[in-house]
C-alpha cells in the first residue's frame, strides 16, 4: 500500500517536473527565436525536411479520406434525395475536422517521430554538447528552426489534405456515382463559410502544429541519451502528441462550434 | 613538489574548493586545481571519478554546488548566457567520441564554428579550414561524411574543428581511449605540437598513463572526489603516495578499492539476512 502511494507520488512528481521542463524549453525556444530572423534559411531548410517530406503521406491519405467521405456521404444523402449536397458534406467534414485532425496525427507519426529521433540522437552522440562548447546555442541553432518549421508546415499540410480530399470526394461522387458536377461545387461554395469553417480549421491546425512540434522537440531534447532512451522518447512523442491532438480537438471544437 | 604554484603569471584556470554532486553521489568534494598557461596539464583518475564532469564544470555546462571555477579571471558559474558564450568561443573541447555533426561533411564540420561566429569570406574560410585539416593530416578527407571516418580520423577532424577558432585553452576528454597504437602516437604528437605551436594551454583528461605522462607538464590524480596526488611526471613516479603508486603501476587493489561497496562476501554467499533482502 505504502509503496503504491510512493509510486503514485513519484509518478506525479515526475509528470510535473517534465511539464515544467517542457514549458521552460518552449520559453527558451520562443525567447531565442529572434536570432532566426536574419538566418531564415535555417527554418526553410527544416520546412523541407519536416513539411515537404511529409507531403506524400498527406496527399495519399487526403485522397483516400475524401473518397471514403464521398462514398459514405452519398449513401446517406441519397436516402433523403439530397445527394446534391455531397460537396458540402465532404468539404465541411474535411475543413472543420478531418483535415486538421488526421493531418496532425499523420504529422505526429511522420515528422514528429523523426524530429524526436534526430534530436535525441544528436544528444546521445554529444553533438548538442559539442555545439554548446563551440559557443553555438543548440536551442537557437537546432531546436528553434525545427519548432518554427513545424508550426509553419502544419496548417499548410492540413490545407493540402483538405483540398486533395475535396477532389477525392469529387472523383467518387461526381465521377463514379453521378452527382451533378455543378451542384457539387456550387453547393460547396454557398455553404462553406470563410471565417466560421475555414479560419477555424486553420486555427485548429495551427494549434496542433505548435503542440505536436513542441512535444516532439521536448521529447528529443529530454531523451535519456542512449539508444534505448531515444527509442522510448520517439514512441512517447507519437502517443502523447496523438492524444494531445484528439483532446485539444474536442476543446477547440466545443469553443468554436459549441454555441 | 615543483614551483608550479609559485609562478608569477596567474593560472588560466583556477579551481578552489569545488564540490559537485549528482543526487546523493558526491563526485567532487572540495578540490583545488590550477591550469597554468602554455602548459599541458593532465587530470588522471579511474573511470567514473568525474573527469568528464570536471571539464563540463570548466566549460560552464554544469554548475558547482560550492566553490569557484575561474577561467582567465572570470568566474564561469556566475556568467550570464552571452558572456558565457563569449568565453566558450575561446575554449576548445575534444569530446570522447569526436561528436562531429553527422549531417554535414568533414569540411563543413571544421568550418562550422567559423560560419557561426564570423563573417569571413568563403575563400578565407576555405583557407583556414584546409590549414587546420592539413595540420591533422586529413586535408584529403574533406569531402567524407563523419560516418565514413574511422574512430581515430573522427577524433582528428574534431581536433581540427576545436582549434579552428584559435582558442586559448584546449580540453581533451580521453583522447587516447580506443585508439590503435598508430593513431595514438599521432594524437600524442598532435596535442603536444598544437599546444606549443599555437601557444595554447591544454587540459588532458585520461586514464592512459604512458601516453599522458609522455606529454604532460603537470599531473593531477583524482580519486573519490579528491585530488590525491599532484606534481610533474617525475614527482609522481618518485612519490611515496600509495594512490600515485597504485595508479601508475596499475595495481588492481590499493587505496582505490577493486570492489564496489558491498556487504561481506561470505555473508552474501550464504545469504544471511543482513539488513535487508536480495
Ligand atoms: N547525466 C548524468 N546523470 C547522473 N549521473 C551521471 C551523469 N553523468 C555522469 N554521471 C555520474 O557521474 C560520475 C562521473 O562521471 P564522469 O565525469 O563521466 O566520469 P569519468 O569521465 O571520469 O569516467 C559517474 O559515477 C557517473 O555515473
Ligand atoms: Mg569520461
PDB file of N, CA and C in Angstrom, chain B residues 52-127:
ATOM      1  N   UNK B  52      35.202  13.765 -16.884  1.00  0.00           N
ATOM      2  CA  UNK B  52      34.376  14.470 -17.860  1.00  0.00           C
ATOM      3  C   UNK B  52      33.556  15.559 -17.169  1.00  0.00           C
ATOM      4  N   UNK B  53      33.046  15.229 -16.001  1.00  0.00           N
ATOM      5  CA  UNK B  53      32.273  16.204 -15.236  1.00  0.00           C
ATOM      6  C   UNK B  53      33.099  17.455 -14.961  1.00  0.00           C
ATOM      7  N   UNK B  54      34.372  17.263 -14.656  1.00  0.00           N
ATOM      8  CA  UNK B  54      35.239  18.405 -14.369  1.00  0.00           C
ATOM      9  C   UNK B  54      35.348  19.313 -15.589  1.00  0.00           C
ATOM     10  N   UNK B  55      35.522  18.709 -16.768  1.00  0.00           N
ATOM     11  CA  UNK B  55      35.622  19.520 -17.989  1.00  0.00           C
ATOM     12  C   UNK B  55      34.328  20.293 -18.225  1.00  0.00           C
ATOM     13  N   UNK B  56      33.205  19.626 -17.957  1.00  0.00           N
ATOM     14  CA  UNK B  56      31.913  20.314 -18.146  1.00  0.00           C
ATOM     15  C   UNK B  56      31.737  21.461 -17.161  1.00  0.00           C
ATOM     16  N   UNK B  57      32.298  21.301 -15.958  1.00  0.00           N
ATOM     17  CA  UNK B  57      32.238  22.394 -14.988  1.00  0.00           C
ATOM     18  C   UNK B  57      33.088  23.571 -15.466  1.00  0.00           C
ATOM     19  N   UNK B  58      34.258  23.256 -16.042  1.00  0.00           N
ATOM     20  CA  UNK B  58      35.114  24.334 -16.542  1.00  0.00           C
ATOM     21  C   UNK B  58      34.433  25.041 -17.717  1.00  0.00           C
ATOM     22  N   UNK B  59      33.748  24.257 -18.552  1.00  0.00           N
ATOM     23  CA  UNK B  59      33.078  24.835 -19.713  1.00  0.00           C
ATOM     24  C   UNK B  59      31.730  25.459 -19.391  1.00  0.00           C
ATOM     25  N   UNK B  60      31.318  25.410 -18.136  1.00  0.00           N
ATOM     26  CA  UNK B  60      30.066  26.054 -17.751  1.00  0.00           C
ATOM     27  C   UNK B  60      28.821  25.283 -18.137  1.00  0.00           C
ATOM     28  N   UNK B  61      28.968  24.012 -18.519  1.00  0.00           N
ATOM     29  CA  UNK B  61      27.778  23.224 -18.839  1.00  0.00           C
ATOM     30  C   UNK B  61      27.115  22.691 -17.569  1.00  0.00           C
ATOM     31  N   UNK B  62      27.900  22.601 -16.506  1.00  0.00           N
ATOM     32  CA  UNK B  62      27.357  22.199 -15.206  1.00  0.00           C
ATOM     33  C   UNK B  62      27.722  23.280 -14.189  1.00  0.00           C
ATOM     34  N   UNK B  63      26.925  23.379 -13.149  1.00  0.00           N
ATOM     35  CA  UNK B  63      27.191  24.370 -12.117  1.00  0.00           C
ATOM     36  C   UNK B  63      27.635  23.684 -10.834  1.00  0.00           C
ATOM     37  N   UNK B  64      28.704  24.193 -10.200  1.00  0.00           N
ATOM     38  CA  UNK B  64      29.171  23.562  -8.958  1.00  0.00           C
ATOM     39  C   UNK B  64      28.182  23.817  -7.818  1.00  0.00           C
ATOM     40  N   UNK B  65      28.170  22.891  -6.865  1.00  0.00           N
ATOM     41  CA  UNK B  65      27.345  23.105  -5.678  1.00  0.00           C
ATOM     42  C   UNK B  65      28.016  24.120  -4.757  1.00  0.00           C
ATOM     43  N   UNK B  66      29.338  24.087  -4.745  1.00  0.00           N
ATOM     44  CA  UNK B  66      30.084  25.031  -3.912  1.00  0.00           C
ATOM     45  C   UNK B  66      31.458  25.229  -4.534  1.00  0.00           C
ATOM     46  N   UNK B  67      32.120  26.332  -4.174  1.00  0.00           N
ATOM     47  CA  UNK B  67      33.449  26.578  -4.682  1.00  0.00           C
ATOM     48  C   UNK B  67      33.435  27.412  -5.950  1.00  0.00           C
ATOM     49  N   UNK B  68      34.645  27.715  -6.448  1.00  0.00           N
ATOM     50  CA  UNK B  68      34.731  28.600  -7.606  1.00  0.00           C
ATOM     51  C   UNK B  68      35.473  27.944  -8.756  1.00  0.00           C
ATOM     52  N   UNK B  69      35.067  28.296  -9.964  1.00  0.00           N
ATOM     53  CA  UNK B  69      35.767  27.904 -11.185  1.00  0.00           C
ATOM     54  C   UNK B  69      36.045  29.193 -11.940  1.00  0.00           C
ATOM     55  N   UNK B  70      37.328  29.553 -12.036  1.00  0.00           N
ATOM     56  CA  UNK B  70      37.659  30.771 -12.772  1.00  0.00           C
ATOM     57  C   UNK B  70      38.444  30.422 -14.016  1.00  0.00           C
ATOM     58  N   UNK B  71      38.053  30.990 -15.149  1.00  0.00           N
ATOM     59  CA  UNK B  71      38.809  30.823 -16.373  1.00  0.00           C
ATOM     60  C   UNK B  71      39.222  32.210 -16.841  1.00  0.00           C
ATOM     61  N   UNK B  72      40.523  32.433 -16.964  1.00  0.00           N
ATOM     62  CA  UNK B  72      41.063  33.719 -17.373  1.00  0.00           C
ATOM     63  C   UNK B  72      40.471  34.849 -16.521  1.00  0.00           C
ATOM     64  N   UNK B  73      40.374  34.602 -15.241  1.00  0.00           N
ATOM     65  CA  UNK B  73      39.910  35.638 -14.322  1.00  0.00           C
ATOM     66  C   UNK B  73      38.410  35.791 -14.217  1.00  0.00           C
ATOM     67  N   UNK B  74      37.639  35.076 -15.062  1.00  0.00           N
ATOM     68  CA  UNK B  74      36.189  35.196 -14.992  1.00  0.00           C
ATOM     69  C   UNK B  74      35.604  33.998 -14.249  1.00  0.00           C
ATOM     70  N   UNK B  75      34.652  34.242 -13.373  1.00  0.00           N
ATOM     71  CA  UNK B  75      34.020  33.159 -12.638  1.00  0.00           C
ATOM     72  C   UNK B  75      32.943  32.526 -13.512  1.00  0.00           C
ATOM     73  N   UNK B  76      33.224  31.319 -14.005  1.00  0.00           N
ATOM     74  CA  UNK B  76      32.348  30.690 -15.003  1.00  0.00           C
ATOM     75  C   UNK B  76      30.900  30.521 -14.545  1.00  0.00           C
ATOM     76  N   UNK B  77      30.638  29.994 -13.318  1.00  0.00           N
ATOM     77  CA  UNK B  77      29.236  29.759 -12.954  1.00  0.00           C
ATOM     78  C   UNK B  77      28.429  31.045 -12.838  1.00  0.00           C
ATOM     79  N   UNK B  78      29.105  32.194 -12.690  1.00  0.00           N
ATOM     80  CA  UNK B  78      28.368  33.446 -12.489  1.00  0.00           C
ATOM     81  C   UNK B  78      28.086  34.153 -13.809  1.00  0.00           C
ATOM     82  N   UNK B  79      28.636  33.644 -14.907  1.00  0.00           N
ATOM     83  CA  UNK B  79      28.462  34.348 -16.180  1.00  0.00           C
ATOM     84  C   UNK B  79      27.040  34.173 -16.708  1.00  0.00           C
ATOM     85  N   UNK B  80      26.509  35.231 -17.321  1.00  0.00           N
ATOM     86  CA  UNK B  80      25.216  35.131 -17.996  1.00  0.00           C
ATOM     87  C   UNK B  80      25.378  34.452 -19.332  1.00  0.00           C
ATOM     88  N   UNK B  81      24.254  34.229 -20.002  1.00  0.00           N
ATOM     89  CA  UNK B  81      24.257  33.492 -21.262  1.00  0.00           C
ATOM     90  C   UNK B  81      25.265  34.061 -22.272  1.00  0.00           C
ATOM     91  N   UNK B  82      25.226  35.353 -22.536  1.00  0.00           N
ATOM     92  CA  UNK B  82      26.052  35.872 -23.635  1.00  0.00           C
ATOM     93  C   UNK B  82      27.531  35.930 -23.236  1.00  0.00           C
ATOM     94  N   UNK B  83      27.811  36.269 -21.957  1.00  0.00           N
ATOM     95  CA  UNK B  83      29.211  36.291 -21.501  1.00  0.00           C
ATOM     96  C   UNK B  83      29.802  34.880 -21.562  1.00  0.00           C
ATOM     97  N   UNK B  84      28.993  33.902 -21.133  1.00  0.00           N
ATOM     98  CA  UNK B  84      29.458  32.517 -21.140  1.00  0.00           C
ATOM     99  C   UNK B  84      29.770  32.082 -22.575  1.00  0.00           C
ATOM    100  N   UNK B  85      28.878  32.425 -23.501  1.00  0.00           N
ATOM    101  CA  UNK B  85      29.111  32.041 -24.889  1.00  0.00           C
ATOM    102  C   UNK B  85      30.313  32.778 -25.482  1.00  0.00           C
ATOM    103  N   UNK B  86      30.549  34.026 -25.044  1.00  0.00           N
ATOM    104  CA  UNK B  86      31.754  34.726 -25.480  1.00  0.00           C
ATOM    105  C   UNK B  86      32.997  33.970 -25.009  1.00  0.00           C
ATOM    106  N   UNK B  87      32.957  33.526 -23.750  1.00  0.00           N
ATOM    107  CA  UNK B  87      34.109  32.821 -23.193  1.00  0.00           C
ATOM    108  C   UNK B  87      34.331  31.492 -23.927  1.00  0.00           C
ATOM    109  N   UNK B  88      33.234  30.799 -24.223  1.00  0.00           N
ATOM    110  CA  UNK B  88      33.366  29.492 -24.881  1.00  0.00           C
ATOM    111  C   UNK B  88      33.967  29.590 -26.266  1.00  0.00           C
ATOM    112  N   UNK B  89      33.822  30.777 -26.905  1.00  0.00           N
ATOM    113  CA  UNK B  89      34.452  30.934 -28.221  1.00  0.00           C
ATOM    114  C   UNK B  89      35.964  30.803 -28.103  1.00  0.00           C
ATOM    115  N   UNK B  90      36.483  31.041 -26.892  1.00  0.00           N
ATOM    116  CA  UNK B  90      37.933  30.944 -26.715  1.00  0.00           C
ATOM    117  C   UNK B  90      38.345  29.614 -26.072  1.00  0.00           C
ATOM    118  N   UNK B  91      37.378  28.699 -25.978  1.00  0.00           N
ATOM    119  CA  UNK B  91      37.700  27.370 -25.438  1.00  0.00           C
ATOM    120  C   UNK B  91      37.462  26.328 -26.513  1.00  0.00           C
ATOM    121  N   UNK B  92      38.328  25.336 -26.578  1.00  0.00           N
ATOM    122  CA  UNK B  92      38.081  24.229 -27.498  1.00  0.00           C
ATOM    123  C   UNK B  92      37.934  22.969 -26.674  1.00  0.00           C
ATOM    124  N   UNK B  93      37.027  22.101 -27.096  1.00  0.00           N
ATOM    125  CA  UNK B  93      36.914  20.848 -26.353  1.00  0.00           C
ATOM    126  C   UNK B  93      36.827  19.695 -27.330  1.00  0.00           C
ATOM    127  N   UNK B  94      37.631  18.684 -27.075  1.00  0.00           N
ATOM    128  CA  UNK B  94      37.584  17.470 -27.882  1.00  0.00           C
ATOM    129  C   UNK B  94      36.805  16.423 -27.102  1.00  0.00           C
ATOM    130  N   UNK B  95      35.645  16.062 -27.636  1.00  0.00           N
ATOM    131  CA  UNK B  95      34.809  15.099 -26.923  1.00  0.00           C
ATOM    132  C   UNK B  95      35.327  13.681 -27.129  1.00  0.00           C
ATOM    133  N   UNK B  96      34.928  12.824 -26.198  1.00  0.00           N
ATOM    134  CA  UNK B  96      35.420  11.450 -26.180  1.00  0.00           C
ATOM    135  C   UNK B  96      35.265  10.758 -27.540  1.00  0.00           C
ATOM    136  N   UNK B  97      34.103  10.955 -28.193  1.00  0.00           N
ATOM    137  CA  UNK B  97      33.911  10.264 -29.476  1.00  0.00           C
ATOM    138  C   UNK B  97      33.946  11.219 -30.661  1.00  0.00           C
ATOM    139  N   UNK B  98      34.445  12.424 -30.442  1.00  0.00           N
ATOM    140  CA  UNK B  98      34.539  13.382 -31.534  1.00  0.00           C
ATOM    141  C   UNK B  98      33.335  14.291 -31.613  1.00  0.00           C
ATOM    142  N   UNK B  99      32.133  13.707 -31.521  1.00  0.00           N
ATOM    143  CA  UNK B  99      30.892  14.498 -31.559  1.00  0.00           C
ATOM    144  C   UNK B  99      30.808  15.376 -32.799  1.00  0.00           C
ATOM    145  N   UNK B 100      31.212  14.820 -33.950  1.00  0.00           N
ATOM    146  CA  UNK B 100      31.052  15.579 -35.202  1.00  0.00           C
ATOM    147  C   UNK B 100      29.577  15.662 -35.544  1.00  0.00           C
ATOM    148  N   UNK B 101      29.198  16.722 -36.239  1.00  0.00           N
ATOM    149  CA  UNK B 101      27.816  16.841 -36.690  1.00  0.00           C
ATOM    150  C   UNK B 101      27.635  15.858 -37.839  1.00  0.00           C
ATOM    151  N   UNK B 102      26.692  14.938 -37.671  1.00  0.00           N
ATOM    152  CA  UNK B 102      26.647  13.793 -38.588  1.00  0.00           C
ATOM    153  C   UNK B 102      25.993  14.114 -39.929  1.00  0.00           C
ATOM    154  N   UNK B 103      25.301  15.252 -40.015  1.00  0.00           N
ATOM    155  CA  UNK B 103      24.605  15.520 -41.278  1.00  0.00           C
ATOM    156  C   UNK B 103      25.417  16.368 -42.251  1.00  0.00           C
ATOM    157  N   UNK B 104      26.630  16.769 -41.864  1.00  0.00           N
ATOM    158  CA  UNK B 104      27.461  17.536 -42.799  1.00  0.00           C
ATOM    159  C   UNK B 104      28.845  16.901 -42.894  1.00  0.00           C
ATOM    160  N   UNK B 105      29.565  17.211 -43.985  1.00  0.00           N
ATOM    161  CA  UNK B 105      30.838  16.521 -44.217  1.00  0.00           C
ATOM    162  C   UNK B 105      31.977  17.126 -43.384  1.00  0.00           C
ATOM    163  N   UNK B 106      33.157  16.537 -43.557  1.00  0.00           N
ATOM    164  CA  UNK B 106      34.315  16.927 -42.767  1.00  0.00           C
ATOM    165  C   UNK B 106      34.615  18.416 -42.912  1.00  0.00           C
ATOM    166  N   UNK B 107      34.631  18.887 -44.144  1.00  0.00           N
ATOM    167  CA  UNK B 107      34.954  20.298 -44.384  1.00  0.00           C
ATOM    168  C   UNK B 107      33.970  21.203 -43.636  1.00  0.00           C
ATOM    169  N   UNK B 108      32.675  20.920 -43.814  1.00  0.00           N
ATOM    170  CA  UNK B 108      31.649  21.770 -43.189  1.00  0.00           C
ATOM    171  C   UNK B 108      31.699  21.683 -41.669  1.00  0.00           C
ATOM    172  N   UNK B 109      32.080  20.513 -41.146  1.00  0.00           N
ATOM    173  CA  UNK B 109      32.228  20.386 -39.705  1.00  0.00           C
ATOM    174  C   UNK B 109      33.312  21.324 -39.184  1.00  0.00           C
ATOM    175  N   UNK B 110      34.445  21.336 -39.861  1.00  0.00           N
ATOM    176  CA  UNK B 110      35.538  22.190 -39.399  1.00  0.00           C
ATOM    177  C   UNK B 110      35.182  23.661 -39.619  1.00  0.00           C
ATOM    178  N   UNK B 111      34.420  23.919 -40.704  1.00  0.00           N
ATOM    179  CA  UNK B 111      34.050  25.310 -40.992  1.00  0.00           C
ATOM    180  C   UNK B 111      32.931  25.807 -40.083  1.00  0.00           C
ATOM    181  N   UNK B 112      32.243  24.874 -39.423  1.00  0.00           N
ATOM    182  CA  UNK B 112      31.035  25.232 -38.659  1.00  0.00           C
ATOM    183  C   UNK B 112      31.226  26.410 -37.683  1.00  0.00           C
ATOM    184  N   UNK B 113      32.238  26.342 -36.786  1.00  0.00           N
ATOM    185  CA  UNK B 113      32.385  27.467 -35.856  1.00  0.00           C
ATOM    186  C   UNK B 113      32.679  28.791 -36.574  1.00  0.00           C
ATOM    187  N   UNK B 114      33.474  28.724 -37.648  1.00  0.00           N
ATOM    188  CA  UNK B 114      33.793  29.950 -38.384  1.00  0.00           C
ATOM    189  C   UNK B 114      32.539  30.565 -38.984  1.00  0.00           C
ATOM    190  N   UNK B 115      31.712  29.701 -39.587  1.00  0.00           N
ATOM    191  CA  UNK B 115      30.488  30.213 -40.219  1.00  0.00           C
ATOM    192  C   UNK B 115      29.498  30.734 -39.191  1.00  0.00           C
ATOM    193  N   UNK B 116      29.507  30.129 -37.994  1.00  0.00           N
ATOM    194  CA  UNK B 116      28.572  30.587 -36.964  1.00  0.00           C
ATOM    195  C   UNK B 116      29.015  31.901 -36.336  1.00  0.00           C
ATOM    196  N   UNK B 117      30.332  32.058 -36.195  1.00  0.00           N
ATOM    197  CA  UNK B 117      30.789  33.187 -35.386  1.00  0.00           C
ATOM    198  C   UNK B 117      31.443  34.316 -36.164  1.00  0.00           C
ATOM    199  N   UNK B 118      31.787  34.090 -37.411  1.00  0.00           N
ATOM    200  CA  UNK B 118      32.492  35.149 -38.133  1.00  0.00           C
ATOM    201  C   UNK B 118      31.773  35.442 -39.441  1.00  0.00           C
ATOM    202  N   UNK B 119      32.166  36.553 -40.061  1.00  0.00           N
ATOM    203  CA  UNK B 119      31.606  36.876 -41.372  1.00  0.00           C
ATOM    204  C   UNK B 119      32.715  36.808 -42.423  1.00  0.00           C
ATOM    205  N   UNK B 120      33.622  35.882 -42.243  1.00  0.00           N
ATOM    206  CA  UNK B 120      34.720  35.736 -43.179  1.00  0.00           C
ATOM    207  C   UNK B 120      34.197  35.291 -44.542  1.00  0.00           C
ATOM    208  N   UNK B 121      34.945  35.636 -45.580  1.00  0.00           N
ATOM    209  CA  UNK B 121      34.529  35.247 -46.931  1.00  0.00           C
ATOM    210  C   UNK B 121      34.722  33.740 -47.100  1.00  0.00           C
ATOM    211  N   UNK B 122      33.937  33.134 -47.980  1.00  0.00           N
ATOM    212  CA  UNK B 122      34.086  31.695 -48.225  1.00  0.00           C
ATOM    213  C   UNK B 122      35.516  31.320 -48.587  1.00  0.00           C
ATOM    214  N   UNK B 123      36.183  32.185 -49.295  1.00  0.00           N
ATOM    215  CA  UNK B 123      37.560  31.973 -49.718  1.00  0.00           C
ATOM    216  C   UNK B 123      38.472  31.819 -48.496  1.00  0.00           C
ATOM    217  N   UNK B 124      38.305  32.753 -47.557  1.00  0.00           N
ATOM    218  CA  UNK B 124      39.149  32.763 -46.367  1.00  0.00           C
ATOM    219  C   UNK B 124      38.819  31.558 -45.476  1.00  0.00           C
ATOM    220  N   UNK B 125      37.520  31.259 -45.370  1.00  0.00           N
ATOM    221  CA  UNK B 125      37.111  30.097 -44.578  1.00  0.00           C
ATOM    222  C   UNK B 125      37.752  28.844 -45.147  1.00  0.00           C
ATOM    223  N   UNK B 126      37.734  28.742 -46.473  1.00  0.00           N
ATOM    224  CA  UNK B 126      38.339  27.579 -47.124  1.00  0.00           C
ATOM    225  C   UNK B 126      39.808  27.468 -46.749  1.00  0.00           C
ATOM    226  N   UNK B 127      40.511  28.599 -46.821  1.00  0.00           N
ATOM    227  CA  UNK B 127      41.939  28.585 -46.493  1.00  0.00           C
ATOM    228  C   UNK B 127      42.153  28.127 -45.052  1.00  0.00           C
TER     229      UNK B 127
END
